[in-house]
Each structure stands twice: as structure tokens, then as C-alpha cells.
Amino acid sequence: MTTAAYTLPRERGIYYGGGWHPSKGGVVTPVHSPATGELLTTINEATAEDVDAAVAAAREGYRVWRDVAPKERARIMREMVRVIRANLEELALIDAADCGNPVDEMRRDVEMSAGLIEMFAGFWSEMKGSSVPFGPDMLSFSVREPYGVVARIAPFNHPFVFSIGRLGAPLAAGNAVIVKPPEQAPLSALRGMELLDGLLPKGVLNMLPGGRDFGAALTAHPGVDFVAVTGSVPTGKAVMRAASDRLKRTMLELGGKNALLAYPDSDPDKVAQAMVRGMNFTWCGQSCGSTSRAFVHEDIYDAVLERVPTYAARFKPGLPTDPETTMGCLVSKSQHDRVLGYIAKAKAEGARLICGGKQPDAPELANGFFIEPTVFADVTQEMAIAREEIFGPVLSVFKWNDESQVMADINSVDYGLTFAVFTRDVAVAHRAVARAEAGFCWINEVSKHAIGSAFGGYKQSGIGREECLAELLTYTQEKNVYINLEG
Ligand code: NAD
């Protein structure tokens, strides 16, 4: 793999106010491939000293953008969609090289990003208010207005989707946006910014890669009105605490420790396949929605477990930039160490390893953060892998025989993002879904998003809903107007 294969971002600055600027803090950071260790490039990182200038530029942009007619905003956003689609291959390849997910999967990420912006452009006429009938002498009606400047803070697992794909709702609503791409994989967002440069009025879209301290400074800045973060629960709490000082609005899409529940009437083969698909092994389990806890009824437990290794073996770790690769690597050494730590702990606590559990042997993968698809059976509630979000390719399988106990176990974690149930009995499926404390549920399905349908968490998995009309409305505030028409 050589860097010549990619078009890396050409600019070395941070982007705000319609132009590239040097970072005031002067921090230059190397960006390495997590698959090979190769130096991809160096970037300038924004620091707390850059926040004032970026926010001032975004406030200028907001004053222009809020007055652009929503239909015209939608036209410009469709132009963004055209540019993203025209550069899909290049953006997917950069993401694969930088974050370690397979390029084939990253193509879908880029297309999903384009599709999301396109959907919100199409929703422009849905930012409706309401009116109340009071007779001919008075009118009371409401309109929806943007908040101002939105900080959009992204995690590493789908860098392009969370940095660029999530622009649709805040922009359609008339806000200016400051994006902080993930520090582990900032390159696709920076290249995306280069490609989108000039389409929007100056200051409307701003792209500042930086670390946690920069994210914290951005969140706390008085000129930022709304903070949207996709990330871990501790980050969500830190953002909420910082935002509380000025009662800023927040949208929090956080972690998950999601359950798949298989009833005894379900087909063991389909359950085994679903358990593997639900783990999103292709991006190393680094997905908030992964069903990383599988609760399988004792009547089908052995039959399911017998089949799981065959399906897991279809995910073979390989170089992420190779189009044939079915499973990539973890994003960083710290993430790799963390996952290996959980595997060691699971063994020590008595879980039964049925496949994976180690780095692959292939010599070309020796310098990367790879781990084989890993499945532990006979997991019990006290074990760390039963309760903590690993965010790696590790599936925990539990045996159950009592419905009310299994639902209590499923709901016993603080997370509540997704839930999947497998049964042929629709009444049983509905009963399980009704009891599940999770924001997005599947019946006889796993992993899939349904764009237009609300995605978001119960409990500590987050606040707010994305990928749907509610996301657009969240970026608006309602203003009521009372008119006296007498005389
Ligand atoms: P993270 O919480 O470590 O970081 C996320 C982003 O927040 C990064 O850009 C980081 O720099 C920034 N950040 C960290 N501390 C901050 C602070 N105090 N103030 C402002 N910004 C701060 O998460 P990660 O490791 O990048 O991503 C993995 C996590 O994201 C997992 O928990 C996963 O479940 C979650 N996630 C959730 C969803 C969802 O839709 N619910 C989607 C993807 C990932």
C-alpha cells in the first residue's frame, strides 16, 4: 500500500470563514494508517486558541444563511450531494486508509452521507409552524427558526458519515456548522471540505480537526448555540455538563451494549447468521448499533453455537484499501489494546472462547491493529464483557430459559440503543419489543438502518433522534407570533 494510491487532502490548514488558515496553536499531527503503520500525511490541528476566530466566522455565516430561502438552501445542498457522489471512490479510499474499515463498506458510507443530505434537502418544506383559530380579529401562528451556530463533533468509526453526512439537518434548518472530525481519522472530512469549498456562503460550513481539548473549548464557547455529539457516554456527559452553563441545546448519540434475543422457535441457522451480521465484524465491531450481547434460548443454544464459527469465518481480516477485504482493523493502538484486554479478562472470568480471540497470523497484517472475529459463549451477567461497551469484534453469548429474567438481564445495562428479537411468533416479538428499553428495534433483522426512520437511544445511549424529520426539527426553535387584527 502506498500513499500514491490516494488523493490526500492538499490543504494543511484548518477551514473557517470560507478559507484555510494555519492553526494558531501551531500543532502539527502525523496521521498513520491503522492497518500498516504507514505515515499517510501530517495535518494542522485546531486548538483552543482557534475557537474564537472560527466561531466569529460561523456567526457571520449564520447571519447570511438564515436569510437564504429554504428552497434555495436545498438547491445548494443538492449540489453538495452531486459533488460527494462524483468523488465517492476517492473519499471511500481515504476513509479506508485512515480509519481501517474496508473500502467496500466505506463506499456505502459515502453514499449514505450523500443520501442523508439529499433527504434533508427534500424536507425543506416540512419546517412548518402551526396556527390557532381565534376568529377574524386575531391571529396566533408559529414559525420555525434556526438556533445559530451548531458544533458537530464526530467519532472515528464512520468518519465521513458523522462529519459530512450529518450536515444535512442543521444546514437545511438554516444554522451555520463547525465540524470537529475525529482525531483518529480526520482525512476524509478534510478532503470533503476541499471538494465542497465555495458551494456555501462563507462561514456557513467550517471544518476544524482537533483533539478532545479543542472539542471541549468549542462546546464551551458562548458563540456556539447547539452542540451535537456522536461518541461515548462519558463524552456525552462532559458535553452536557459544559453545555449546561449557558443552557445550550444538545443532541447526543452515544454508546450501546445492545441485545439480540433468540426464542426457541427460531431457525438456529438464521440466528447464527444474524448474530454474526449484527456484530458488524466488517468494521471490527466498531459500531454503536452492534448487537454485542446474544441471548439464545437453551433449546437451540448448541445448534446455534455450532454454526456461528462458520459464519464468523466469512469475515477475514485484510488490508482495508483492498476491495476484496471483508473485515478491517481497529482504529488505533489504544483501541486494539483495550479490546485485547477485554478478551484476556473474559478468559480469566471463565467465558468459553468459540472462535477468534487473537491477532491474525498473516504477515502482511503484522503492523496493523487487527483482531479476528471473536465469540465467547457461556457468558454470565457478572463478567465485564456482559456489561461494558467493548467497541471491538467481540460477541458475548448467553443461554436463557426464563422470559422475564432474560428481559431483566437485557435491560440491566445503562445503555439502550438497539434491540433485535428472533421468533416466528409475531405476538411474542411484539411483547419483547414492548419490554425492551432501546430506541431502535428489529424483528427478525439486525444492523440495518432505515433512512427516514428515527435512530437514537433510550437511557444513557443518548438524547434526540437522527436520520429522520425529527432531526431536522431539532435544529429549529419555534417562535410564536400573536397579531392583533382589530381595526
Ligand atoms: P469519543 O467519545 O471518545 O469521541 C467522540 C468525539 O468527541 C471525538 O471527536 C472526540 O475528540 C470528542 N470529544 C471527546 N471528549 C470531548 C469533550 N469533553 N468535549 C467535546 N468533544 C469531546 O468516542 P469515539 O471513541 O470516537 O467513538 C466511539 C463511541 O461513539 C462509542 O461509544 C460508540 O458507541 C459511539 N457512537 C455512537 C453512535 C450513535 O449513533 N449512537 C454512532 C457512532 C459511535
XYZ file of C-alpha atoms and ligand atoms in Angstrom:
531
model
C 0.000 0.000 0.000
C 1.418 3.398 -0.905
C 0.091 6.884 -0.379
C 0.229 7.435 -4.156
C -2.998 5.451 -4.348
C -4.973 8.210 -2.610
C -5.746 11.823 -3.219
C -4.981 13.057 0.258
C -6.186 16.494 1.344
C -3.912 19.091 -0.246
C -4.583 21.831 2.273
C -2.685 21.741 5.549
C -4.716 24.335 7.420
C -7.993 24.463 9.255
C -11.061 25.767 7.416
C -13.346 28.590 8.537
C -14.872 31.733 7.086
C -14.527 30.367 3.558
C -10.745 29.858 3.678
C -7.864 27.772 5.014
C -5.850 29.152 7.926
C -2.822 27.996 9.902
C -3.649 26.663 13.354
C -2.921 29.368 15.954
C -1.632 26.735 18.364
C 0.802 25.520 15.692
C 0.060 21.861 16.382
C 1.081 19.586 13.511
C -0.003 15.967 13.895
C 1.035 12.901 11.907
C -1.759 10.682 10.578
C -0.891 6.986 10.316
C -2.669 4.091 8.646
C -4.007 1.795 11.410
C -3.601 -1.167 9.020
C 0.082 -0.772 8.155
C 1.513 1.864 10.460
C 2.496 3.866 7.348
C 2.612 7.680 7.681
C -0.206 8.951 5.462
C 0.323 12.667 5.964
C 0.507 15.394 8.584
C -2.299 17.810 9.407
C -2.648 21.032 11.356
C -4.808 20.619 14.406
C -7.054 23.309 15.775
C -6.537 24.192 19.424
C -8.489 26.252 21.932
C -6.817 29.404 20.514
C -8.587 28.859 17.178
C -12.090 28.715 18.611
C -12.770 32.484 18.790
C -11.912 33.091 15.136
C -13.831 30.036 13.904
C -16.922 30.907 15.928
C -16.827 34.555 14.759
C -16.683 33.330 11.157
C -19.546 30.904 11.749
C -21.689 33.655 13.301
C -21.130 35.762 10.170
C -22.085 32.773 8.031
C -25.199 32.177 10.104
C -26.423 35.761 9.584
C -26.303 35.173 5.815
C -27.569 31.588 5.730
C -30.607 32.080 7.963
C -31.991 34.514 5.355
C -31.418 32.225 2.373
C -34.823 30.824 1.396
C -35.138 27.185 2.500
C -35.771 26.084 -1.076
C -32.541 27.772 -2.188
C -30.658 26.153 0.722
C -31.986 22.833 -0.566
C -30.705 23.578 -4.075
C -27.200 24.278 -2.742
C -27.327 21.129 -0.617
C -28.220 19.082 -3.712
C -25.095 20.489 -5.336
C -23.122 19.231 -2.307
C -24.707 15.820 -2.870
C -23.648 15.863 -6.523
C -20.036 16.682 -5.580
C -19.916 13.963 -2.919
C -21.291 11.325 -5.305
C -18.888 12.404 -8.065
C -15.950 11.792 -5.688
C -17.308 8.696 -3.965
C -14.435 6.341 -4.825
C -11.772 8.768 -3.704
C -13.500 9.616 -0.418
C -14.133 5.938 0.353
C -10.486 5.084 -0.236
C -9.242 7.887 2.024
C -11.605 6.756 4.784
C -10.473 3.129 4.417
C -6.792 4.091 4.616
C -7.324 6.419 7.554
C -9.834 4.611 9.791
C -9.209 0.963 8.823
C -12.712 -0.007 7.662
C -12.882 -1.891 4.309
C -13.152 0.337 1.258
C -16.240 -1.500 0.007
C -18.031 -0.588 3.224
C -16.780 2.993 3.056
C -18.346 3.386 -0.408
C -21.676 2.701 1.271
C -20.794 5.286 3.942
C -20.135 7.965 1.337
C -23.356 7.108 -0.498
C -25.267 7.135 2.796
C -23.854 10.582 3.548
C -24.998 11.874 0.162
C -28.404 10.244 0.681
C -28.863 11.855 4.100
C -28.050 15.358 2.851
C -30.374 14.744 -0.096
C -33.179 13.652 2.237
C -32.884 16.781 4.390
C -32.749 18.984 1.291
C -36.041 17.350 0.294
C -37.562 18.084 3.719
C -37.182 21.881 3.346
C -40.943 22.456 3.150
C -41.567 20.397 6.311
C -40.202 23.036 8.700
C -43.761 24.043 9.431
C -45.247 26.001 12.270
C -48.888 25.979 13.354
C -51.804 28.386 13.809
C -54.645 28.518 16.299
C -58.135 29.762 15.247
C -59.263 32.851 17.233
C -61.680 34.465 14.758
C -61.201 37.401 12.387
C -59.644 39.871 14.872
C -56.626 37.952 15.937
C -54.093 35.544 14.558
C -51.655 33.405 16.508
C -49.199 31.365 14.482
C -45.712 29.947 14.795
C -42.652 29.721 12.585
C -39.507 27.610 12.937
C -36.138 29.345 13.053
C -32.565 28.062 13.290
C -30.570 28.276 16.540
C -27.424 29.864 15.132
C -24.058 28.083 15.290
C -24.022 24.300 15.670
C -20.881 22.417 16.748
C -20.920 18.952 15.186
C -18.463 16.602 16.978
C -17.753 13.286 15.251
C -16.486 9.834 16.362
C -13.929 7.724 14.476
C -15.961 4.716 13.390
C -17.662 6.267 10.349
C -15.630 9.453 9.867
C -17.265 10.709 6.657
C -20.845 9.899 7.688
C -20.542 11.646 11.038
C -18.505 14.647 9.819
C -20.161 15.338 6.436
C -23.269 13.109 6.223
C -24.669 14.680 9.391
C -24.608 18.215 7.899
C -27.991 17.818 6.218
C -30.342 18.642 9.094
C -28.517 21.619 10.678
C -27.821 23.219 7.285
C -31.355 22.697 5.926
C -32.674 24.374 9.089
C -30.525 27.473 8.430
C -27.749 27.032 11.006
C -24.024 27.503 10.425
C -21.956 24.461 11.377
C -18.476 23.953 12.844
C -17.412 20.339 12.340
C -14.799 18.663 14.523
C -13.821 15.444 12.717
C -12.439 12.540 14.790
C -8.799 12.988 15.798
C -8.020 9.370 14.808
C -9.310 9.710 11.221
C -9.736 13.319 10.025
C -8.694 12.969 6.364
C -11.973 12.186 4.557
C -13.654 15.153 6.257
C -10.798 17.463 5.248
C -10.856 16.213 1.658
C -14.649 16.555 1.683
C -14.253 20.176 2.803
C -11.825 20.857 -0.056
C -14.342 19.451 -2.514
C -17.295 21.376 -1.029
C -15.347 24.640 -0.684
C -17.164 27.553 -2.338
C -20.616 25.971 -2.572
C -21.996 27.596 0.581
C -21.720 31.241 1.656
C -18.538 31.948 3.659
C -18.679 30.829 7.291
C -21.687 28.513 6.896
C -19.578 25.355 6.927
C -16.331 25.227 8.914
C -14.022 22.230 9.369
C -11.552 22.116 12.249
C -9.773 18.862 13.057
C -8.566 18.725 16.629
C -8.433 16.708 19.810
C -10.633 16.452 22.874
C -9.421 19.718 24.383
C -10.390 21.556 21.244
C -13.791 19.786 21.319
C -14.263 20.884 24.923
C -13.279 24.505 24.137
C -15.680 24.552 21.184
C -18.522 23.144 23.291
C -17.986 25.750 25.998
C -17.683 28.782 23.689
C -20.541 31.280 24.244
C -20.913 31.806 20.481
C -21.909 28.170 19.940
C -25.649 27.684 20.392
C -26.072 23.952 19.860
C -23.708 21.011 20.362
C -24.352 17.735 18.559
C -22.020 14.912 19.514
C -21.807 11.317 18.407
C -19.483 9.481 20.742
C -19.136 7.632 24.003
C -21.295 8.080 27.112
C -18.516 9.844 29.100
C -18.101 12.339 26.237
C -21.864 12.900 26.089
C -21.892 13.638 29.819
C -18.916 16.019 29.537
C -20.630 17.857 26.667
C -23.902 18.082 28.573
C -22.139 19.450 31.649
C -20.280 22.062 29.596
C -23.434 22.997 27.677
C -25.471 23.391 30.855
C -23.649 26.574 31.812
C -25.488 28.507 29.088
C -28.367 26.008 28.692
C -27.206 25.192 25.159
C -29.212 22.706 23.185
C -27.567 19.315 22.703
C -28.098 16.249 20.574
C -26.330 13.195 21.990
C -25.882 9.949 20.031
C -23.893 7.735 22.373
C -22.750 4.187 23.023
C -24.545 0.853 23.086
C -24.334 -2.645 24.570
C -27.174 -3.998 22.511
C -29.002 -7.304 22.807
C -30.169 -9.906 20.317
C -32.820 -12.230 21.790
C -33.490 -15.601 20.114
C -36.633 -17.565 21.067
C -36.718 -21.378 20.801
C -38.990 -21.378 17.739
C -36.445 -19.527 15.574
C -34.269 -21.233 12.978
C -30.786 -21.845 14.515
C -29.101 -21.221 11.190
C -30.797 -17.837 10.725
C -29.994 -16.894 14.313
C -26.315 -17.813 13.888
C -26.119 -15.735 10.706
C -27.864 -12.804 12.374
C -25.565 -12.924 15.415
C -22.565 -12.590 13.100
C -24.140 -9.883 10.898
C -25.338 -7.972 13.963
C -21.765 -7.704 15.215
C -20.703 -5.633 12.181
C -17.426 -7.569 12.079
C -16.649 -5.911 8.761
C -15.755 -2.704 10.637
C -14.357 -4.711 13.535
C -17.486 -4.353 15.651
C -16.821 -0.614 15.912
C -20.473 0.263 15.602
C -22.767 1.744 18.238
C -25.685 -0.386 16.985
C -23.873 -3.775 17.103
C -25.833 -6.468 18.921
C -22.822 -7.469 21.010
C -24.867 -9.490 23.534
C -26.744 -12.503 22.090
C -29.281 -14.217 24.390
C -30.071 -17.644 22.902
C -32.746 -19.964 24.326
C -31.375 -23.205 25.798
C -33.373 -25.356 23.325
C -31.422 -24.005 20.347
C -28.232 -22.860 22.131
C -25.928 -25.688 20.992
C -27.311 -25.767 17.447
C -26.746 -22.023 17.099
C -23.232 -22.054 18.577
C -22.205 -24.945 16.304
C -22.968 -22.749 13.278
C -21.555 -19.397 14.446
C -17.831 -20.042 13.696
C -18.582 -20.867 10.038
C -20.369 -17.559 9.512
C -17.788 -15.618 11.543
C -15.018 -17.078 9.340
C -16.520 -15.227 6.344
C -15.069 -12.082 7.900
C -11.375 -12.363 7.203
C -9.177 -9.501 8.361
C -7.402 -7.861 5.427
C -5.959 -4.563 4.223
C -8.838 -2.060 4.266
C -7.906 -0.493 0.924
C -8.201 -3.855 -0.868
C -11.680 -4.082 -2.472
C -11.841 -7.807 -1.615
C -11.372 -7.252 2.126
C -14.344 -8.288 4.270
C -13.034 -7.133 7.669
C -10.777 -4.197 8.512
C -8.795 -3.273 11.596
C -9.335 -1.284 14.764
C -8.651 2.419 14.517
C -5.771 2.812 16.958
C -3.310 1.089 19.251
C -5.256 2.181 22.323
C -8.439 0.640 20.906
C -6.513 -2.549 19.984
C -5.004 -2.827 23.469
C -8.391 -2.213 25.034
C -10.084 -4.994 23.035
C -7.260 -7.485 23.711
C -7.608 -6.562 27.390
C -11.316 -7.458 27.332
C -10.522 -10.786 25.611
C -7.959 -11.675 28.300
C -10.394 -10.684 31.043
C -13.219 -12.761 29.521
C -10.980 -15.838 29.520
C -9.914 -15.174 33.106
C -13.551 -14.779 34.174
C -14.497 -18.161 32.671
C -16.194 -17.313 29.348
C -15.775 -20.048 26.680
C -13.954 -18.865 23.547
C -15.521 -20.464 20.478
C -13.643 -18.575 17.756
C -11.080 -15.806 17.244
C -9.594 -14.154 20.301
C -6.275 -13.142 18.767
C -4.494 -11.180 16.082
C -4.491 -12.866 12.663
C -1.290 -14.673 11.617
C -0.981 -13.184 8.088
C 2.455 -11.469 7.879
C 1.099 -8.506 5.832
C -1.161 -7.640 8.782
C 1.555 -7.776 11.428
C 1.928 -3.974 11.730
C -1.803 -3.247 11.935
C -4.424 -3.264 14.674
C -6.230 -6.426 13.533
C -8.193 -8.900 15.660
C -10.102 -11.946 14.402
C -13.892 -12.114 14.804
C -14.223 -13.261 18.396
C -17.144 -15.072 20.038
C -17.449 -16.051 23.711
C -20.164 -18.490 24.876
C -21.473 -19.175 28.396
C -21.145 -15.514 29.337
C -22.744 -14.553 32.644
C -24.027 -11.202 33.885
C -21.133 -10.529 36.282
C -18.457 -10.650 33.551
C -17.057 -7.388 32.168
C -17.841 -8.444 28.572
C -21.503 -8.798 29.590
C -21.918 -5.182 30.644
C -19.268 -2.861 29.186
C -19.162 -1.469 25.660
C -16.054 -3.022 24.075
C -16.448 -1.367 20.655
C -14.490 -4.196 19.048
C -15.091 -7.555 17.316
C -16.202 -9.428 20.452
C -19.621 -11.094 20.739
C -20.883 -12.348 24.120
C -23.395 -15.226 24.046
C -25.722 -16.018 26.977
C -28.041 -19.033 27.497
C -31.576 -18.345 28.776
C -34.757 -20.233 29.723
C -36.957 -17.728 31.575
C -38.504 -14.868 29.609
C -38.952 -12.361 32.417
C -35.412 -12.995 33.700
C -33.860 -12.590 30.245
C -35.698 -9.297 29.673
C -34.483 -8.081 33.075
C -30.908 -9.049 32.134
C -31.194 -7.360 28.745
C -32.463 -4.155 30.340
C -29.995 -4.232 33.238
C -27.319 -2.163 31.459
C -27.386 1.649 31.347
C -27.309 1.620 27.544
C -30.449 1.439 25.385
C -29.647 1.934 21.720
C -30.783 -1.107 19.668
C -32.510 -4.451 20.262
C -33.179 -7.424 17.956
C -35.615 -10.290 18.525
C -35.851 -13.554 16.583
C -39.060 -15.628 16.692
C -41.694 -16.849 14.257
C -44.472 -15.665 16.581
C -45.397 -12.051 15.904
C -47.159 -11.648 19.277
C -44.037 -12.835 21.126
C -41.884 -10.462 19.066
C -44.140 -7.513 19.910
C -44.128 -8.416 23.590
C -40.325 -8.470 23.639
C -40.059 -5.195 21.721
C -42.568 -3.543 24.067
C -40.414 -4.504 27.065
C -37.050 -3.657 25.524
C -35.537 -0.386 26.745
C -33.999 0.549 23.385
C -34.601 3.269 20.809
C -34.307 1.199 17.614
C -35.633 -2.383 17.441
C -35.551 -5.104 14.795
C -37.805 -8.152 14.465
C -36.003 -10.952 12.592
C -33.379 -8.449 11.386
C -30.174 -6.853 12.680
C -27.871 -3.948 11.962
C -29.873 -2.228 9.201
C -30.798 1.431 9.363
C -33.994 2.577 7.647
C -33.214 6.097 6.457
C -36.178 8.332 7.293
C -36.882 6.303 10.456
C -35.836 7.684 13.841
C -32.446 6.475 15.129
C -31.390 7.231 18.702
C -31.067 5.906 22.199
C -33.020 5.261 25.383
C -31.336 5.749 28.756
C -27.637 6.666 28.539
C -27.400 5.855 24.822
C -28.390 9.393 24.052
C -30.864 12.208 23.699
C -32.545 13.043 20.397
C -33.336 11.249 17.143
C -31.434 11.366 13.878
C -31.855 10.304 10.231
C -35.491 11.457 10.169
C -37.705 14.567 10.088
C -37.379 14.898 13.879
C -33.641 15.533 13.411
C -34.373 18.499 11.150
C -36.915 19.939 13.579
C -34.453 19.516 16.468
C -32.213 22.078 14.776
C -35.073 24.624 14.760
C -36.774 26.550 17.542
C -40.406 27.611 17.417
C -41.325 31.290 17.548
C -44.951 32.216 18.110
C -46.459 35.423 16.708
C -49.672 36.992 18.016
C -51.241 39.578 15.674
C -53.998 41.923 16.687
C -56.091 42.455 13.537
C -58.798 44.656 15.105
C -59.418 47.847 13.132
P -15.354 9.563 21.958
O -16.462 9.870 22.881
O -14.048 9.224 22.521
O -15.094 10.803 20.965
C -16.115 11.290 20.110
C -15.757 12.718 19.709
O -15.901 13.565 20.853
C -14.311 12.892 19.235
O -14.297 13.799 18.162
C -13.624 13.478 20.469
O -12.491 14.258 20.169
C -14.723 14.333 21.033
N -14.606 14.637 22.461
C -14.103 13.853 23.442
N -14.225 14.463 24.642
C -14.843 15.650 24.412
C -15.269 16.724 25.238
N -15.078 16.707 26.568
N -15.896 17.770 24.672
C -16.123 17.805 23.338
N -15.721 16.822 22.491
C -15.087 15.756 23.024
O -15.910 8.420 21.006
P -15.113 7.599 19.903
O -14.170 6.700 20.604
O -14.621 8.496 18.833
O -16.335 6.754 19.258
C -16.828 5.592 19.835
C -18.058 5.862 20.671
O -19.054 6.524 19.869
C -18.719 4.575 21.134
O -19.159 4.715 22.461
C -19.899 4.422 20.174
O -20.944 3.616 20.647
C -20.308 5.838 19.976
N -21.106 6.015 18.749
C -22.458 6.256 18.860
C -23.252 6.363 17.717
C -24.740 6.607 17.783
O -25.342 6.934 16.751
N -25.384 6.470 18.929
C -22.648 6.243 16.460
C -21.272 6.011 16.390
C -20.499 5.905 17.541
